[in-house]
mmCIF file of C-alpha atoms in Angstrom:
data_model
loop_
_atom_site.group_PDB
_atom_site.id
_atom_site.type_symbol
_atom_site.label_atom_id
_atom_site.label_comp_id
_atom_site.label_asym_id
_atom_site.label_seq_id
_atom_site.Cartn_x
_atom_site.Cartn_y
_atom_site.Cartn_z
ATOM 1 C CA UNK A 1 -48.925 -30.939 30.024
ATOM 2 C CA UNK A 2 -49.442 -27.618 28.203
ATOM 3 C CA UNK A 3 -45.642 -26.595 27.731
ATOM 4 C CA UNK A 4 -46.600 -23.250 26.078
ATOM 5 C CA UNK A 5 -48.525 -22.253 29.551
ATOM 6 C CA UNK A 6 -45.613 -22.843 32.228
ATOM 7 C CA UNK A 7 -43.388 -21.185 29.784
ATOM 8 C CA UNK A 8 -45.483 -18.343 29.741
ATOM 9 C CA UNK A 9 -45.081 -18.121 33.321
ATOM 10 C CA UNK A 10 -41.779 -17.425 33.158
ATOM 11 C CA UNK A 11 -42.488 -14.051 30.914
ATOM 12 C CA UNK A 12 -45.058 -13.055 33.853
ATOM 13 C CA UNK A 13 -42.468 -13.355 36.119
ATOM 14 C CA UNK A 14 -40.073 -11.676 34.185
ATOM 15 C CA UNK A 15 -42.436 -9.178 33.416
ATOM 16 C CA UNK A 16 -44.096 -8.462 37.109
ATOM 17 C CA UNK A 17 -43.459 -5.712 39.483
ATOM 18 C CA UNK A 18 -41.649 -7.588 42.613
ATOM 19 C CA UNK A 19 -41.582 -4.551 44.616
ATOM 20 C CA UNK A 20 -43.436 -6.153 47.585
ATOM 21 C CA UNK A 21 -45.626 -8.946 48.383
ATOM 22 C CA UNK A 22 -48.595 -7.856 46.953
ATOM 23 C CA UNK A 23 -46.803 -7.660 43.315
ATOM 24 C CA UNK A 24 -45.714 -10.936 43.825
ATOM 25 C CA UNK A 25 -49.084 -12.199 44.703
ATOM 26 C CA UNK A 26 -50.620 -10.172 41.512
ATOM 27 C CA UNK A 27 -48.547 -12.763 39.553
ATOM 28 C CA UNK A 28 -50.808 -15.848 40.494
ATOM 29 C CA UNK A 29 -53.421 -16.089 37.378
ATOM 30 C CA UNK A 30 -56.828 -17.288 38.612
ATOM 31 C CA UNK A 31 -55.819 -20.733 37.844
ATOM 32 C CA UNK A 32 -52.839 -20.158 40.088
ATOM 33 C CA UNK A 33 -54.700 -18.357 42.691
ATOM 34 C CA UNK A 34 -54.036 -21.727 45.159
ATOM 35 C CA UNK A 35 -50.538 -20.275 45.426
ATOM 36 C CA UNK A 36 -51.034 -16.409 45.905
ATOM 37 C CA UNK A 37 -52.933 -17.536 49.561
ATOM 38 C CA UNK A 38 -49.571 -19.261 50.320
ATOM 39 C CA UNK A 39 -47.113 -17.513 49.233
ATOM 40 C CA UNK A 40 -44.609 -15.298 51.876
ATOM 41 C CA UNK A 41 -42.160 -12.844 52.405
ATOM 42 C CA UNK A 42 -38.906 -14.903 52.133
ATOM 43 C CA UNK A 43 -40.743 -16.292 48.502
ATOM 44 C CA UNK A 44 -40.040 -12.820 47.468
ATOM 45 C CA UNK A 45 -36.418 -12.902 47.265
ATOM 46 C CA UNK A 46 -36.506 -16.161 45.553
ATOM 47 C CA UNK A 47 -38.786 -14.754 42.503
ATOM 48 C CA UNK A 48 -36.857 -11.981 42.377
ATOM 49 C CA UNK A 49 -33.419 -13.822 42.357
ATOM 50 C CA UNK A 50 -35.227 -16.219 39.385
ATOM 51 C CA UNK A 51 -36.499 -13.218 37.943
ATOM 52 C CA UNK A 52 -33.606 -11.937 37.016
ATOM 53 C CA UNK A 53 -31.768 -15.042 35.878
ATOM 54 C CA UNK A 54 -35.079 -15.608 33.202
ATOM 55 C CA UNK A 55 -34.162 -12.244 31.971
ATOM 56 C CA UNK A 56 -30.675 -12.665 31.254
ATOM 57 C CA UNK A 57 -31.987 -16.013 29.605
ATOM 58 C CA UNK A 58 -34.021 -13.712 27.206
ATOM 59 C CA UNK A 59 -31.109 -10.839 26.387
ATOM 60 C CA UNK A 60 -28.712 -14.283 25.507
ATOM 61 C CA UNK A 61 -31.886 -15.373 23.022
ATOM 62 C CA UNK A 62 -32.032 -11.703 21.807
ATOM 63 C CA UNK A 63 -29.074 -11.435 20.735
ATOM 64 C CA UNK A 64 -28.132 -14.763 19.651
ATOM 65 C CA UNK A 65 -26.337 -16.083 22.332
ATOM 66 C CA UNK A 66 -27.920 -19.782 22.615
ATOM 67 C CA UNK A 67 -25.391 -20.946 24.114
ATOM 68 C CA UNK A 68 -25.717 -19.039 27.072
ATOM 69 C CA UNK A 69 -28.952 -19.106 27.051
ATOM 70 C CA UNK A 70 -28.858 -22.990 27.247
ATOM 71 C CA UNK A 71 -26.375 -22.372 29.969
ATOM 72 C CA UNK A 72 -28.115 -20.225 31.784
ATOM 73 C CA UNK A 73 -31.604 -22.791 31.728
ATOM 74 C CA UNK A 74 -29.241 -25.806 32.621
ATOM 75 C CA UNK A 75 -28.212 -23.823 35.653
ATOM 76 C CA UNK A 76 -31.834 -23.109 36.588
ATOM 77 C CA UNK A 77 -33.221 -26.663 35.884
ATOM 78 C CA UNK A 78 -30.888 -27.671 38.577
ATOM 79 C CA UNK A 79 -31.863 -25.120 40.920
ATOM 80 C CA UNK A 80 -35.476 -25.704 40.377
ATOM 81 C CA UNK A 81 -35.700 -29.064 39.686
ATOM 82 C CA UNK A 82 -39.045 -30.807 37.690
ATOM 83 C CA UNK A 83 -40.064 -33.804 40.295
ATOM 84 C CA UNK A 84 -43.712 -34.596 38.087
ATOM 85 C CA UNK A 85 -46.506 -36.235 39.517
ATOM 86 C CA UNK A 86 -49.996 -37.139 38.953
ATOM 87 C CA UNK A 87 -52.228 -34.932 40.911
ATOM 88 C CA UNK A 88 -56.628 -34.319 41.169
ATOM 89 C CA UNK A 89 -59.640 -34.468 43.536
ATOM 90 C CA UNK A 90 -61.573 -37.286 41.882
ATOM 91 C CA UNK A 91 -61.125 -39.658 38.803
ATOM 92 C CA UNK A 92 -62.390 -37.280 36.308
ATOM 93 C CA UNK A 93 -59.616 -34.417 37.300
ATOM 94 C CA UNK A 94 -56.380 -35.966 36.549
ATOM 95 C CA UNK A 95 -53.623 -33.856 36.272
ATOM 96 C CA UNK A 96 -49.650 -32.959 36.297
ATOM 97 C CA UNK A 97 -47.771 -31.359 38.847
ATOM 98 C CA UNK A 98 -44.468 -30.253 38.545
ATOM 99 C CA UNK A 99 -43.300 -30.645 41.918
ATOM 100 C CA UNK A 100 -43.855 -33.169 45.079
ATOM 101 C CA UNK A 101 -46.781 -32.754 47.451
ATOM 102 C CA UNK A 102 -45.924 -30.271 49.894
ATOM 103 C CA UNK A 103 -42.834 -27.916 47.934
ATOM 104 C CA UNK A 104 -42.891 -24.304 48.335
ATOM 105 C CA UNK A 105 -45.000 -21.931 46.179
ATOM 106 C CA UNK A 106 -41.555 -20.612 44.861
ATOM 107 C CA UNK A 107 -40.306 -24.390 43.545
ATOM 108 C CA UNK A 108 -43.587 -25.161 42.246
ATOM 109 C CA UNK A 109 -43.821 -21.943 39.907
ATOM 110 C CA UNK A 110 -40.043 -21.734 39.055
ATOM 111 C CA UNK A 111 -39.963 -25.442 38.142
ATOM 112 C CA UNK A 112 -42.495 -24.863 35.732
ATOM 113 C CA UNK A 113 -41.363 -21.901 34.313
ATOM 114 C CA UNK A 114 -38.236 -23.149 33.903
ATOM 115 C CA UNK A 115 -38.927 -26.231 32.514
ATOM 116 C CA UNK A 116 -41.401 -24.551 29.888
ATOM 117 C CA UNK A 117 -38.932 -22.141 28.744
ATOM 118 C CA UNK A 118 -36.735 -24.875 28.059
ATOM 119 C CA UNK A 119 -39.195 -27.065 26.085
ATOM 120 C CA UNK A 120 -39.426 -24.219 24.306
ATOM 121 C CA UNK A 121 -35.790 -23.346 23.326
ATOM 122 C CA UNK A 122 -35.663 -26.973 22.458
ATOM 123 C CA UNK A 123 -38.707 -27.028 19.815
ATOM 124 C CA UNK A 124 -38.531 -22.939 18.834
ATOM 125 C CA UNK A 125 -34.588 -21.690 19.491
ATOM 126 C CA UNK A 126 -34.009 -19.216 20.990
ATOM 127 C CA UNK A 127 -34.958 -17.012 18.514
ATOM 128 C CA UNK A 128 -38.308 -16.804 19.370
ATOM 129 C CA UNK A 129 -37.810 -15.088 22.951
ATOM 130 C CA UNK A 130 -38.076 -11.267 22.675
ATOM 131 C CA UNK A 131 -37.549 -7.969 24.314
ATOM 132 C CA UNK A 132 -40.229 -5.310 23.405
ATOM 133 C CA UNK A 133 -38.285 -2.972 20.540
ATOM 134 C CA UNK A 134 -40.325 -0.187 22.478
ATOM 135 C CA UNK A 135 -37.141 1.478 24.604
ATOM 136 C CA UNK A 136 -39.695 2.815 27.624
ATOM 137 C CA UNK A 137 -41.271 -0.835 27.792
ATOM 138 C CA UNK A 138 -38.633 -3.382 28.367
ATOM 139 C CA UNK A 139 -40.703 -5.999 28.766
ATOM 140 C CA UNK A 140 -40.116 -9.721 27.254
ATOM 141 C CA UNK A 141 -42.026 -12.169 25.654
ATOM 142 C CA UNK A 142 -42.115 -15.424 23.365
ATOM 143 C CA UNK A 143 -42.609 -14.763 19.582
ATOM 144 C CA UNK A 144 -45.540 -16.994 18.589
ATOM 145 C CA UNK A 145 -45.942 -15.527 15.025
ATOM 146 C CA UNK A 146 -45.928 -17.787 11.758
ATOM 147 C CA UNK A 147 -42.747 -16.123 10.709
ATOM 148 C CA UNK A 148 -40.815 -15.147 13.941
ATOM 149 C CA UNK A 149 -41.139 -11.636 13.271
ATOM 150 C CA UNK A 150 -42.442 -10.042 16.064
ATOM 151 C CA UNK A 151 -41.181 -6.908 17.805
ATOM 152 C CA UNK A 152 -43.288 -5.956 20.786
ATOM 153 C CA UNK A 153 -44.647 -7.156 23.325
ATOM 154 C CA UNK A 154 -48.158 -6.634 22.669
ATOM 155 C CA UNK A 155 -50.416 -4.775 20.777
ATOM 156 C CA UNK A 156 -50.158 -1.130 22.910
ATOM 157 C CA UNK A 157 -46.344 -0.834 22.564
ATOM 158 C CA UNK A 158 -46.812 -1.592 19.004
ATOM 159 C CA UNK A 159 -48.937 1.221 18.800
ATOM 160 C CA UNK A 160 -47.358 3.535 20.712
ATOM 161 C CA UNK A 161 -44.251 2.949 18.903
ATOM 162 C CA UNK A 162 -45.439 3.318 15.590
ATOM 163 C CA UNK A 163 -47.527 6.194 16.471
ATOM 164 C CA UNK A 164 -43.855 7.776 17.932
ATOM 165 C CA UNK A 165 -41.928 7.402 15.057
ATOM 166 C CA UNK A 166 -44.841 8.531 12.409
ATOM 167 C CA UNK A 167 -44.895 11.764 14.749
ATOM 168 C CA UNK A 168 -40.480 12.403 14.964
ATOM 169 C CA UNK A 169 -41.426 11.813 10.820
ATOM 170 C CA UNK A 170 -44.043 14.428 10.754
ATOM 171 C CA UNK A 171 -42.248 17.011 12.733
ATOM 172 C CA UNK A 172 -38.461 16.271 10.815
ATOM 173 C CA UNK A 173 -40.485 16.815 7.706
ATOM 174 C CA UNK A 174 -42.191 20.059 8.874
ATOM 175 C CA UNK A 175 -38.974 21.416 10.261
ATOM 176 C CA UNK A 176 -37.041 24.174 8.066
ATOM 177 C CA UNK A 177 -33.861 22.962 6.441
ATOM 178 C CA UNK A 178 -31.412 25.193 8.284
ATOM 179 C CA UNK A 179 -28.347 24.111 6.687
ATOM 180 C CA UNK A 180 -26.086 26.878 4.599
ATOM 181 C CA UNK A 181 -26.775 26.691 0.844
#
């Protein structure tokens, strides 16, 4: 099973726009796109309930809080428990599901996003889940860099940031010194 993938589930879902059902079906990747056809309305509420309680999971990581942030997983394993089982079409497409035959769209994602963010507090910490330093993003992620020192969430926010400060630089440099001599 390919931990690093259902956790990153969890950051899409943290990260979508749950506004209505179409939002919530943008969040099916195309090897998800089985569950965007069955996905409904009352789903919604559940993402978005789950949605929130993977944030709060990142702010306790942020700032240090593992603890809570093992708390807070605990409480979602049990609300979306793993039930694995071997899963495929014909001999040559073996594969694990997280969830019995027949659970909601909602269980099946949240038990794997839960269960990946876990296995990844367990080998990383906490440490390594992130909220993008740029204040208009907001957006989370999962540090993958050699030396846990990333800041953004991608490569545009990055940018934009650095390109924001270099400018407030520029312009406080350029500014006359109107303080009394």
């Amino acid at each position: 099973m390919n931990f690093d993938a259902y956790a990153r589930t969890a950051v899409d879902l943290v990260n979508a726009g749950l506004d209505d059902l179409a939002g919530l079906r943008a969040l099916f990747s195309t090897d998800l796109d089985y569950m965007r056809d069955q996905v409904v309305e009352k789903d919604l509420a559940v993402f978005r309930r789950a949605q929130r309680r993977l944030r709060e999971v990142f702010e306790y990581g942020t700032a240090g809080r593992d603890g809570d942030a093992v708390r807070e997983l605990n409480s979602l394993l049990e609300a979306y428990p793993v039930q694995p089982r071997i899963s495929g079409h014909d001999a040559s497409d073996w594969h694990m599901h997280v969830t019995s035959r027949g659970s909601s769209v909602s269980a099946e994602y949240l038990a794997g996003a839960v269960w990946g963010l876990a296995v990844w507090l367990c080998e990383y910490g906490s440490a390594r889940f992130g909220i993008c330093a740029d204040e208009r993003c907001g957006n989370v992620y999962l540090d993958t860099s050699s030396n846990n020192c990333r800041r953004f969430c991608s490569e545009r926010c990055a940018t934009r940031s650095h390109v924001a400060a270099h400018r407030a630089r520029k312009r406080a440099a350029a500014a006359p010194d109107l303080t009394p001599a």
